[in-house]
Short mmCIF file of C-alpha atoms in Angstrom, two decimals:
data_model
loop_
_atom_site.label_atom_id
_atom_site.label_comp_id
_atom_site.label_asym_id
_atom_site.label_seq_id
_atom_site.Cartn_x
_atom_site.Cartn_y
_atom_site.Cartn_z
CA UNK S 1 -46.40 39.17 -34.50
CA UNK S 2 -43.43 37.00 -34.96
CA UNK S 3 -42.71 33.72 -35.74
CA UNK S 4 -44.65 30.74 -33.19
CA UNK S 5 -43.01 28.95 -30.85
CA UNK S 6 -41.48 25.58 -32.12
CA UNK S 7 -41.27 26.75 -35.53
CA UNK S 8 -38.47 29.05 -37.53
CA UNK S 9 -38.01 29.37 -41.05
CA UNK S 10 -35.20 27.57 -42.45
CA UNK S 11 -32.46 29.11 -44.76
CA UNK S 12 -34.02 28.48 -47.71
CA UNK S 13 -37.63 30.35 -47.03
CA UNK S 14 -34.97 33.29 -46.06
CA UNK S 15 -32.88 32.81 -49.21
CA UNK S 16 -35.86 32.40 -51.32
CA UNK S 17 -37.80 35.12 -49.92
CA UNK S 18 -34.66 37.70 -50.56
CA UNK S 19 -35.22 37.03 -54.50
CA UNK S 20 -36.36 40.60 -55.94
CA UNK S 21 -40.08 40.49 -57.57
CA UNK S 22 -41.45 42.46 -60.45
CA UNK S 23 -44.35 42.66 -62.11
CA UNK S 24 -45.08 42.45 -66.04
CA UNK S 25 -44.18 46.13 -66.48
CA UNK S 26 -40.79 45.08 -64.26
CA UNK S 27 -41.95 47.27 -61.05
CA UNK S 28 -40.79 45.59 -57.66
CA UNK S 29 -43.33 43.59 -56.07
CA UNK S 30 -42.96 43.86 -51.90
CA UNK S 31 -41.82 40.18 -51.61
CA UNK S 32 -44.81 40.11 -48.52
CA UNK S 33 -47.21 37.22 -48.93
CA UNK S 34 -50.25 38.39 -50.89
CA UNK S 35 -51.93 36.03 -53.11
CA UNK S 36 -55.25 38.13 -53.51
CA UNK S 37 -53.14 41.00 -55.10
CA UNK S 38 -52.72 41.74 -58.58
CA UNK S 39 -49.12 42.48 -58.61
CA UNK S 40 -48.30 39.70 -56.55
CA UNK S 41 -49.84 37.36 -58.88
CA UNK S 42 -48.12 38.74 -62.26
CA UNK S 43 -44.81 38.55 -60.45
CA UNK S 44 -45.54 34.48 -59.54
CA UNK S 45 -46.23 34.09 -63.01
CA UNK S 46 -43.26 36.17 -64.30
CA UNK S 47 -41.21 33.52 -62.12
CA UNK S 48 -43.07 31.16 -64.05
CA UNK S 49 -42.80 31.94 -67.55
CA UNK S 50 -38.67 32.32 -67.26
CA UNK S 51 -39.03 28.61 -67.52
CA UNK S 52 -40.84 29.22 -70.34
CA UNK S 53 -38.55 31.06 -71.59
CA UNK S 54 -35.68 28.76 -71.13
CA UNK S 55 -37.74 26.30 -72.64
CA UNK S 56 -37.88 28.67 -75.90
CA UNK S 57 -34.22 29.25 -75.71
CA UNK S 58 -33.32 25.27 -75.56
CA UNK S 59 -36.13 24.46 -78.50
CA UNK S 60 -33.86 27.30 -81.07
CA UNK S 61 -30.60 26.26 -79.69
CA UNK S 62 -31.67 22.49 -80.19
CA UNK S 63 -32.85 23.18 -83.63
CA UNK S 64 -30.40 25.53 -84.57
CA UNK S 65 -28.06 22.61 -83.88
CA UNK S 66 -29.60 19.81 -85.64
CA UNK S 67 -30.25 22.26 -88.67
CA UNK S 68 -26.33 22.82 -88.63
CA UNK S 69 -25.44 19.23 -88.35
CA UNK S 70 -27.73 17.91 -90.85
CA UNK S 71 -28.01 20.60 -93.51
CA UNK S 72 -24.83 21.99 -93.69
CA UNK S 73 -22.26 19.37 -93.31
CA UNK S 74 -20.55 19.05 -96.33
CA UNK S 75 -20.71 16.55 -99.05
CA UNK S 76 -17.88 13.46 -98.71
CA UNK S 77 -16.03 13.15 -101.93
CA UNK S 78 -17.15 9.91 -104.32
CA UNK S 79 -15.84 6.46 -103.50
CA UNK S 80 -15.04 7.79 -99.49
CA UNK S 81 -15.30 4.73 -97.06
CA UNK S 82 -14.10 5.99 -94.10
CA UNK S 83 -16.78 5.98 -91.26
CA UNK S 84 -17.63 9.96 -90.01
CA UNK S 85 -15.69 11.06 -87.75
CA UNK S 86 -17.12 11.75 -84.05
CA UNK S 87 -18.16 8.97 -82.52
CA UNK S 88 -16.38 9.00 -79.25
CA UNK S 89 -17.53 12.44 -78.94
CA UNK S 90 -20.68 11.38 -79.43
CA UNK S 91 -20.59 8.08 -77.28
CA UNK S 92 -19.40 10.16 -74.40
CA UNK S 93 -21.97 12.94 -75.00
CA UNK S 94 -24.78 10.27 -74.66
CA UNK S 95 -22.88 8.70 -71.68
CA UNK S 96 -23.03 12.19 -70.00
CA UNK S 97 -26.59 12.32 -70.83
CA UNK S 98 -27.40 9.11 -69.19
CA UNK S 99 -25.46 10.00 -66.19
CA UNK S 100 -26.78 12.97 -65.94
CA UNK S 101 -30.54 11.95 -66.02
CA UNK S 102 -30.32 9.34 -63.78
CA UNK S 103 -29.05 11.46 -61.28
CA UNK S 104 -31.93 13.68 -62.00
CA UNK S 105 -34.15 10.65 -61.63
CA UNK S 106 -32.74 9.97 -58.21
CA UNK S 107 -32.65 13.67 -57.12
CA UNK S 108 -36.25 13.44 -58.42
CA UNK S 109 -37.49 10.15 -56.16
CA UNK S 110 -35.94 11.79 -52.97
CA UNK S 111 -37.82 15.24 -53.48
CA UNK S 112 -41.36 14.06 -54.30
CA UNK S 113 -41.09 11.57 -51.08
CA UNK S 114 -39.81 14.56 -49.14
CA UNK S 115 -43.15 16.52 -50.61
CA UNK S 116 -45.20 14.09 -49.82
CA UNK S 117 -43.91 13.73 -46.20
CA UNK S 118 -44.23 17.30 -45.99
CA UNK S 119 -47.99 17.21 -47.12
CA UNK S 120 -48.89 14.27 -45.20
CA UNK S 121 -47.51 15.82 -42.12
CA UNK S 122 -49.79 19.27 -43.11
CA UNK S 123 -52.34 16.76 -43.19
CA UNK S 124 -51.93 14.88 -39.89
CA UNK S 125 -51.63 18.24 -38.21
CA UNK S 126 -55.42 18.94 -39.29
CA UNK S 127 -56.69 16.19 -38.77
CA UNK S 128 -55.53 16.37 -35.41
CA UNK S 129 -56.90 19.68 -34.74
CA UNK S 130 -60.29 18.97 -35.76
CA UNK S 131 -60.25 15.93 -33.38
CA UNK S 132 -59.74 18.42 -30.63
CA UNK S 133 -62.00 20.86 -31.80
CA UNK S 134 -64.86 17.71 -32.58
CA UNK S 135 -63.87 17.05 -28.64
CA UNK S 136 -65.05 20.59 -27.66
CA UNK S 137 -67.87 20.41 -28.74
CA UNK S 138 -69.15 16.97 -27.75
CA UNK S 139 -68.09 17.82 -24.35
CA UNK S 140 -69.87 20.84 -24.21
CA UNK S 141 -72.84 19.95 -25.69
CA UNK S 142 -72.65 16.56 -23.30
CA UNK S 143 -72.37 18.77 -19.87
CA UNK S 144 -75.28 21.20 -21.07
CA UNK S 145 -77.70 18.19 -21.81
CA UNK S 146 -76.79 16.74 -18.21
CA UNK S 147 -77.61 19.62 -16.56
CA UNK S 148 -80.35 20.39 -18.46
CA UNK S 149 -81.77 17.18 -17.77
CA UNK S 150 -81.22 17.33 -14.10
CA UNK S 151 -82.76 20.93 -14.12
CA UNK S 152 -86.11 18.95 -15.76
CA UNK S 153 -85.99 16.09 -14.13
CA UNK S 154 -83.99 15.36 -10.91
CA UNK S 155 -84.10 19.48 -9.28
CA UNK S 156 -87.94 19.42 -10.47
CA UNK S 157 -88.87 15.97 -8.13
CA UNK S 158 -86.41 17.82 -5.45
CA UNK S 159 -88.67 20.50 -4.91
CA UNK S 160 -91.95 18.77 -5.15
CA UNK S 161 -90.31 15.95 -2.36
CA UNK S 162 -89.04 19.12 -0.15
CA UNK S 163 -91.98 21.48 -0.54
CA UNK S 164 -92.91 21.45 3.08
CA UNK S 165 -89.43 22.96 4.27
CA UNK S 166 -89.53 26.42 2.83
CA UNK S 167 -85.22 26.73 3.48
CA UNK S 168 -84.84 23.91 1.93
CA UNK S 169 -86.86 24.70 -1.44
CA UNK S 170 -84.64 27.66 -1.23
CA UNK S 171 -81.75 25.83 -1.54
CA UNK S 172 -82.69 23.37 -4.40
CA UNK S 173 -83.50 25.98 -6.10
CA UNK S 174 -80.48 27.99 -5.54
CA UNK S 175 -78.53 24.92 -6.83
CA UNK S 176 -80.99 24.85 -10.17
CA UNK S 177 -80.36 28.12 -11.05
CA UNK S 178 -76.44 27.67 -10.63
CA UNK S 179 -76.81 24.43 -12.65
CA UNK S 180 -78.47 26.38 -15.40
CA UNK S 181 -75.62 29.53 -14.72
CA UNK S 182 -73.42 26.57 -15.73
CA UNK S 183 -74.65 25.73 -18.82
CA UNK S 184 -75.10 29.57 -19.87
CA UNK S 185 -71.36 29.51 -19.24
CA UNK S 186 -70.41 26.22 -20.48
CA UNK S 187 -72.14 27.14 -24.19
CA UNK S 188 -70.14 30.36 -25.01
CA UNK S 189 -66.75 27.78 -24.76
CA UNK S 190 -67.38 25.73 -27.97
CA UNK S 191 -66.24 28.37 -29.87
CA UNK S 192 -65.88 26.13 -33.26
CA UNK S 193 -69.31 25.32 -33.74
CA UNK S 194 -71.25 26.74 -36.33
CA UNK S 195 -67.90 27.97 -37.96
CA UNK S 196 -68.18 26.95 -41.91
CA UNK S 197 -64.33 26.38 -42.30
CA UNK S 198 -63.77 22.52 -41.21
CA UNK S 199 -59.69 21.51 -40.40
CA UNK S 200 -60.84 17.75 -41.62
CA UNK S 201 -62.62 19.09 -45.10
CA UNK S 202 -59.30 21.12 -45.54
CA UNK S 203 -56.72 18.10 -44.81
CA UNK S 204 -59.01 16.40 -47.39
CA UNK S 205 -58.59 18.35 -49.56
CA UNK S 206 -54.90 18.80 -49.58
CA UNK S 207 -54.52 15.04 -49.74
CA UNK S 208 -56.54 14.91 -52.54
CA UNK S 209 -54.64 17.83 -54.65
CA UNK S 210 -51.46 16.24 -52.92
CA UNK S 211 -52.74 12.79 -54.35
CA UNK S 212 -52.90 14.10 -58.38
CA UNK S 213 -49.37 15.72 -57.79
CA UNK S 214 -47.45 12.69 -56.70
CA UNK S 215 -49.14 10.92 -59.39
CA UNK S 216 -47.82 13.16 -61.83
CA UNK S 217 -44.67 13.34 -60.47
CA UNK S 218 -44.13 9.42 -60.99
CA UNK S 219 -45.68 9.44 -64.40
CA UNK S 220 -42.77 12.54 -65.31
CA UNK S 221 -40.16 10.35 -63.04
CA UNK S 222 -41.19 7.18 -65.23
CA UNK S 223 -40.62 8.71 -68.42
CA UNK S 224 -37.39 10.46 -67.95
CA UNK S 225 -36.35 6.32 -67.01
CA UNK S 226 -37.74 5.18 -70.20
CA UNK S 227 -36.06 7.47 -72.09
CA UNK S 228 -32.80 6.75 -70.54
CA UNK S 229 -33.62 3.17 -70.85
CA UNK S 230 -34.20 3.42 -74.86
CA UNK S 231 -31.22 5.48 -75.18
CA UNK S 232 -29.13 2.92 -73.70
CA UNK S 233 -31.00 0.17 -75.80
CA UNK S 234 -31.09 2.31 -79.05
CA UNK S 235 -27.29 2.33 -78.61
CA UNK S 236 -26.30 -0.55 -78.30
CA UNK S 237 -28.60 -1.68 -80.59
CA UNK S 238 -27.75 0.65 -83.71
CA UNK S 239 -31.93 0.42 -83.87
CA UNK S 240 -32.85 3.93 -86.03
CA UNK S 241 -36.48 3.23 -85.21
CA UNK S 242 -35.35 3.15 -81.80
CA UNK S 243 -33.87 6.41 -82.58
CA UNK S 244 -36.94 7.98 -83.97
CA UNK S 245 -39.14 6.91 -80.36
CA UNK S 246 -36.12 8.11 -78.52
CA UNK S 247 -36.29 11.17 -80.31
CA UNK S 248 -40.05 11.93 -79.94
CA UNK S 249 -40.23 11.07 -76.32
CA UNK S 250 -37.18 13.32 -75.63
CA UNK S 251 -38.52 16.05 -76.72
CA UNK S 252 -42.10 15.63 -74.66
CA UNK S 253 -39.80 15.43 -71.39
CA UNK S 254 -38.31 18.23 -72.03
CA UNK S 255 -41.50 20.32 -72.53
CA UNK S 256 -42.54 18.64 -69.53
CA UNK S 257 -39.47 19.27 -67.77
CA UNK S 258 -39.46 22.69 -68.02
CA UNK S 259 -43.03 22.98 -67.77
CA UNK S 260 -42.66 21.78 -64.03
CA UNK S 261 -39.41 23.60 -63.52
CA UNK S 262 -41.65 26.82 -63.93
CA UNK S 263 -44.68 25.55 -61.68
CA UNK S 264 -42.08 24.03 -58.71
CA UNK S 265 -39.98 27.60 -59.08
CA UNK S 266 -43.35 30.24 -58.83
CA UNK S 267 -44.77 27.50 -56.24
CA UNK S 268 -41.59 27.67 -54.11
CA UNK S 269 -41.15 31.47 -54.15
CA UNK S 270 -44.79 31.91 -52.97
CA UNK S 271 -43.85 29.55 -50.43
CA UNK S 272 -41.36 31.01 -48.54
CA UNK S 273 -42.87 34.50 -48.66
CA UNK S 274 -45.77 32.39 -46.58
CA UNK S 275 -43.10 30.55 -44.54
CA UNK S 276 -41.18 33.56 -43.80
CA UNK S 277 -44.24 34.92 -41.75
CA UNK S 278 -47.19 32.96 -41.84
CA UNK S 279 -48.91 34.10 -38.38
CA UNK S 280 -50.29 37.55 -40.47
CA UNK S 281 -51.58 35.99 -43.20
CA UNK S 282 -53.18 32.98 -41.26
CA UNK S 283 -55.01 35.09 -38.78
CA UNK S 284 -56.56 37.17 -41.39
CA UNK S 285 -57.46 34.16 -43.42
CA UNK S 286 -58.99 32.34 -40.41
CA UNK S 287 -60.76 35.33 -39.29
CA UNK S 288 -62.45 35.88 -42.90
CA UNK S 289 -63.40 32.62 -42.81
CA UNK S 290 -64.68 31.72 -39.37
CA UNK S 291 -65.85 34.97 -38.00
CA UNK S 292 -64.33 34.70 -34.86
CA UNK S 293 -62.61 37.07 -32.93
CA UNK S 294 -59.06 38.11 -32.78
CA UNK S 295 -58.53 37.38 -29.09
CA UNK S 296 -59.11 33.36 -29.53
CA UNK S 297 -57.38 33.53 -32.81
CA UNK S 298 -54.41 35.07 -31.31
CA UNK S 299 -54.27 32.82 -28.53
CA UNK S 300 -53.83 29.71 -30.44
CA UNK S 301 -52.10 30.65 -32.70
CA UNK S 302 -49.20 32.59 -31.14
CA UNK S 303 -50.46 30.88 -27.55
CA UNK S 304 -47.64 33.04 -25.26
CA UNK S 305 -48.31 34.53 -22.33
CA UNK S 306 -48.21 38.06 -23.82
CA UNK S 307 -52.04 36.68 -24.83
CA UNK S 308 -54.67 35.23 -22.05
CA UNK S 309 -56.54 32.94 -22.28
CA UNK S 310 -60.40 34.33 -23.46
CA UNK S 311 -62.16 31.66 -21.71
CA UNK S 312 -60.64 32.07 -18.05
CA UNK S 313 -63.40 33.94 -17.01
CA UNK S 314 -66.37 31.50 -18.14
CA UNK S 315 -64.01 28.60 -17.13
CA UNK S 316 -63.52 30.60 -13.43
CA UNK S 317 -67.21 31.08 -12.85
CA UNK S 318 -68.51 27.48 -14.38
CA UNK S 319 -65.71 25.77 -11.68
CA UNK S 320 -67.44 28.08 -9.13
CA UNK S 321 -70.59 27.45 -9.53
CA UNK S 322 -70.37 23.53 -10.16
CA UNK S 323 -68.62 23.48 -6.53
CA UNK S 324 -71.63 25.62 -5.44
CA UNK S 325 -73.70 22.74 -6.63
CA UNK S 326 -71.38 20.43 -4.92
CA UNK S 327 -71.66 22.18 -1.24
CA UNK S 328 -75.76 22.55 -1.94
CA UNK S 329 -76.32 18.83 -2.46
CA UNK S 330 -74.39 17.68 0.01
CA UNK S 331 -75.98 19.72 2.49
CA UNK S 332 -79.57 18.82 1.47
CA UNK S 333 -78.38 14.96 1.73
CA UNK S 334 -77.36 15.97 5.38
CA UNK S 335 -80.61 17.84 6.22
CA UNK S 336 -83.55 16.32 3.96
CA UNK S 337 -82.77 12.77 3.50
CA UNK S 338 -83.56 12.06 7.52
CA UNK S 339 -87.00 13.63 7.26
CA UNK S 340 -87.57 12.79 3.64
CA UNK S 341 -85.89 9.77 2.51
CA UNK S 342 -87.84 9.88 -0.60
CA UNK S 343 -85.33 12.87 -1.49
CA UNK S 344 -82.28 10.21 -1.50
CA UNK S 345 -82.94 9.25 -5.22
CA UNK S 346 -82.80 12.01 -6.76
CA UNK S 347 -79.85 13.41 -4.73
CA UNK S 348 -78.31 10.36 -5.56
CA UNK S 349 -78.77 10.91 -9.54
CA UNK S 350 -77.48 14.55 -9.25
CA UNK S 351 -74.39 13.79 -7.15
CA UNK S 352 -73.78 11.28 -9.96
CA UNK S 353 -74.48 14.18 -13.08
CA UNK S 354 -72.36 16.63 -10.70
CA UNK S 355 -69.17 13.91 -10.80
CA UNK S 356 -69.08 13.30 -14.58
CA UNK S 357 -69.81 17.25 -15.24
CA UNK S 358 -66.74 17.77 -13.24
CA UNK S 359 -64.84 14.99 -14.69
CA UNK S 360 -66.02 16.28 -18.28
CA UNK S 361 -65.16 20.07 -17.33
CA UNK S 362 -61.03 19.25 -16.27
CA UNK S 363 -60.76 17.63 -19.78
CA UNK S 364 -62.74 20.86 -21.02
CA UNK S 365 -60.15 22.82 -19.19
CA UNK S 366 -57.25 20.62 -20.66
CA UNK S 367 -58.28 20.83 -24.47
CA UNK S 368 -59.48 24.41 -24.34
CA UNK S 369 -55.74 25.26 -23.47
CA UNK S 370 -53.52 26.55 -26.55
CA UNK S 371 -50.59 23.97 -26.39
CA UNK S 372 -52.71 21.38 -27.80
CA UNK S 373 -54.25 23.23 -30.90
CA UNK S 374 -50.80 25.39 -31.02
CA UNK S 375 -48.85 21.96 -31.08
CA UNK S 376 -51.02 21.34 -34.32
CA UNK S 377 -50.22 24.48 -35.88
CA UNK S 378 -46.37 23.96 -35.39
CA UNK S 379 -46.55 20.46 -36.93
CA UNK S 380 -48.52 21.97 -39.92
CA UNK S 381 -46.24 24.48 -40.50
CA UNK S 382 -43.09 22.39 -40.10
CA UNK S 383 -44.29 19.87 -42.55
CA UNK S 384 -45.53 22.55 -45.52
CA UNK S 385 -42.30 25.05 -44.73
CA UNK S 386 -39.51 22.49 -44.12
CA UNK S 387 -39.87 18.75 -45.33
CA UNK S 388 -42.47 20.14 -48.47
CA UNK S 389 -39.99 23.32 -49.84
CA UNK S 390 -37.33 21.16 -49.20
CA UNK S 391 -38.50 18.62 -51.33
CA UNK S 392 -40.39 21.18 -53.45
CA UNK S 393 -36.24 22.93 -54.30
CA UNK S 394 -35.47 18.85 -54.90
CA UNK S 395 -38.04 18.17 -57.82
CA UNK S 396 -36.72 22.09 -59.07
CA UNK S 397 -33.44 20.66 -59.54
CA UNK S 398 -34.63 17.08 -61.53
CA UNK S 399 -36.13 19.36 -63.64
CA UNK S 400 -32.95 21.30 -64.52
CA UNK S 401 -30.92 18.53 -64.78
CA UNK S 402 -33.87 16.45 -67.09
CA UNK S 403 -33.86 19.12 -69.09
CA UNK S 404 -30.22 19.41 -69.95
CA UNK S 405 -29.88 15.88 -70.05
CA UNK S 406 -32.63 15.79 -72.63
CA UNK S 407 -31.17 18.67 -74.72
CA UNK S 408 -27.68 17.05 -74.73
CA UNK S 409 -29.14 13.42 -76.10
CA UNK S 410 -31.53 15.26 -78.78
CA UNK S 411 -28.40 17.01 -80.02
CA UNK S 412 -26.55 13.90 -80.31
CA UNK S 413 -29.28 11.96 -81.81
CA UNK S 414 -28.20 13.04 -85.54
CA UNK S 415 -24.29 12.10 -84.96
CA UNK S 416 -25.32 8.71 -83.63
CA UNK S 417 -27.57 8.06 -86.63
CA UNK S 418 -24.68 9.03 -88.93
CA UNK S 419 -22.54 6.40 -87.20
CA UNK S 420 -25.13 3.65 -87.22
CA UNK S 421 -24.03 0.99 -89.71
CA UNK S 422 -26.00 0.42 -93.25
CA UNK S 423 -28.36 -2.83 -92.85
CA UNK S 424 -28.92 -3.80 -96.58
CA UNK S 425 -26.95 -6.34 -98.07
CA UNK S 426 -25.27 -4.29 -100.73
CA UNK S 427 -23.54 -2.33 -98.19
CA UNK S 428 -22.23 -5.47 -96.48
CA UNK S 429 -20.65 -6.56 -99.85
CA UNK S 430 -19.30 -3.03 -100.88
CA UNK S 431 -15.99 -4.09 -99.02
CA UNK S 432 -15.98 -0.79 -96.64
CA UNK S 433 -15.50 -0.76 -93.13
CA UNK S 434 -18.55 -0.53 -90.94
CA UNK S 435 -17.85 1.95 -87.85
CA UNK S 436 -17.92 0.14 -84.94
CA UNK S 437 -20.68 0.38 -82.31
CA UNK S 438 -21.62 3.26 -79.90
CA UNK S 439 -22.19 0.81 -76.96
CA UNK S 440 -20.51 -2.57 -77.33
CA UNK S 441 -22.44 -5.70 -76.09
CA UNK S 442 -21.53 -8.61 -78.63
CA UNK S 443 -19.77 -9.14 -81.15
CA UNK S 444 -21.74 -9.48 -84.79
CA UNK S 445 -20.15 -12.82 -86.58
CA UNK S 446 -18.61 -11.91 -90.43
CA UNK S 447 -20.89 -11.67 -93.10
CA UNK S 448 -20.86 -14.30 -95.75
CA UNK S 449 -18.81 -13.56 -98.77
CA UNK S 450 -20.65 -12.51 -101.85
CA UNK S 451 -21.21 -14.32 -104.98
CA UNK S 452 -20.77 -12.44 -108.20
CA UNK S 453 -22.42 -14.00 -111.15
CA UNK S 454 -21.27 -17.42 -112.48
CA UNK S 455 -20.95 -19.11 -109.23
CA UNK S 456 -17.27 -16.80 -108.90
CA UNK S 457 -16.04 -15.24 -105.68
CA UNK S 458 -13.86 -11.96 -104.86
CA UNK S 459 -10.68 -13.19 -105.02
CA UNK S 460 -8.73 -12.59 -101.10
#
């Protein structure tokens, strides 16, 4: 059916939607949107769980690293002084780290407000198009009650006022039974009511989910800054306790990190098969759902002129007959109000209904047009294919960088503790030479000299 106008998927819903797809026994999977399918699911979870498995990979490298390091370094000979060696490497490795997360924490910032924008945009769109659709119906249901009313009420005293003039009996009641044509006509156009699927309950909805995501988001963005922040302060500190927290909170980031590396990469790839060509998909959706036919659906959703419009007929003969109406009344004012001016009222009160039914039916006309709902469509789609992916492909790469940030400051941890200077008193009078200090903020003033007993001290 093609893409709608005012909306064209962006390099990256092409890029992404290239990607081969397999299933858990490795079969290609048509990259096609189908969430209801089996295949299609295991190959959005295969996407998945390659995050899972990089998390695996990162966990044995990690420990395979700090088993090496701390196990199987060997032993310094007796009475060695010297400091270990490494701790530039190590300084600079942690520097890296730093750098690289708070990159990642920017990166990350950027691409959950682009989300967001994206969602609230989604949202907007629905919002509006219920408001249109709400408008439908209330001014449907507000030009069947008038002339309803003035069938009842206003026709009824017409005919009792003119029932001595046969002709023009005739005539009121030709003009009640186009009024009541009109309303026939008039209640086949509010094509939304009565259809369970609400735009508003829907835009709720996604705000809601939307709400819980950016809320997670922040709490993952949050952490990966306090870990930077008590890397930097364990550091320069020399604090091994601030070690151990560092060390314990690292490693929940990264399971975290990679955790949402796996949900943003399936969630993206499922996205762009949508993106790529949503009109298919949405149709059949919105047909399931709202049992209406495939000539409106099509023509507000595509809304070209390859589609007409289904209403032009009942739209053609309502504008007919309410200018019947028109010619009727004013032609009974002519005729019956000389010899019955008791007939003025009511013609009055219908000339009246007749001028807000028109008034009511243009902005009928006006709404029931597909650039208004269409317009909504676009917007939605533009906000959950462009600004949302984009954003969505932002918080993908915080994730990769977090993670490798995180994996390069756990492996470091055990070097920087090895550096970390002995705080007991003994050490301080042993006479060796402390290694100096990952991060430098101020310099520590000279111990004391020591006292050895009888009130002696070390010679200089």
């Amino acid at each position: 059916m093609g893409e709608p106008p005012g909306y064209r998927p962006s390099a990256w819903v092409h890029l992404l939607h290239q990607l081969p797809r397999a299933d858990f026994q490795l079969r290609p999977v048509p990259s096609g949107f189908a969430p209801q399918e089996q295949e299609y699911q295991q190959a959005l979870l295969l996407v998945a769980a390659l995050a899972g498995l990089g998390l695996g990979l990162s966990l044995i490298l990690i420990a395979a690293y700090l088993i090496r390091v701390c196990c199987c370094r060997p032993p310094e000979p007796p009475g060695t002084k010297s400091p270990p060696p490494g701790g530039g490497c190590v300084t600079w490795s942690c520097i890296a780290a730093l750098l690289v997360g708070c990159a990642g924490i920017g990166i990350g910032f950027y691409g959950n407000s682009e989300t967001s924008d994206g969602v609230a945009q989604l949202s907007s769109a629905l919002v509006h198009a219920n408001h249109t659709l709400s408008a439908i119906d209330h001014l449907v249901l507000e030009m069947v009650e008038r002339l309803e009313e003035a069938v009842r009420t206003e026709l009824t005293t017409l005919e009792e006022v003119l029932a001595q003039r046969t002709e023009l009996v005739a005539a009121t009641r030709g003009a009640r039974r186009q009024a009541e044509a009109v309303a026939q006509q008039l209640q086949g156009l509010a094509f939304w009511q009565g259809v369970p699927l609400s735009p508003l309950q829907v835009a709720e909805d996604v705000s809601f989910v939307e709400e819980y995501r950016w809320l997670a988001y922040v709490l993952l963005l949050l952490l990966e800054l306090l870990v930077c922040l008590f890397t930097l302060l364990g550091l320069a500190k020399q604090s091994k306790w601030l070690v151990i927290v560092m060390t314990v909170m690292s490693l929940v980031v990264l399971v975290l990190s990679w955790g949402s590396l796996g949900l943003e990469a399936a969630t993206a790839v499922g996205l762009s098969d949508f993106c790529s060509s949503p009109d298919t998909y949405i149709l059949n959706l919105t047909q399931e759902e709202t049992g209406l036919g495939s000539d409106i659906l099509n023509y507000y959703f595509l809304c070209n002129q390859a589609v007409s419009n289904p209403f032009q007929q009942r739209l053609t003969l309502s504008q007919r007959a309410l200018a019947n109406i028109h010619s009727q009344l004013q032609g009974l004012e002519r005729e019956a109000v000389p010899q019955f001016p008791s007939a003025q009222k009511p013609l009055l009160s219908l000339e009246e209904t007749l001028n807000v039914t028109e008034g009511n039916f243009h902005q009928l006309v006006a709404l029931l047009h597909c650039r208004g709902l269409h317009k909504d469509y676009g917007a939605a789609l533009r906000g959950l294919c462009e600004d949302a992916l984009e954003g969505l492909l932002f918080l993908l790469l915080f994730s990769l960088l977090s993670a490798g940030a995180l994996a390069t400051t756990l492996c470091s941890l055990p070097r920087a503790w090895a550096l970390f200077p002995p705080r007991n008193p003994s050490a301080l009078c042993s006479g060796s030479h402390l290694s100096e200090p990952l991060l430098h903020i101020r310099r520590e003033p000279a111990p004391p000299p020591c006292s050895f007993p009888g009130g002696q001290r070390r010679p200089h």
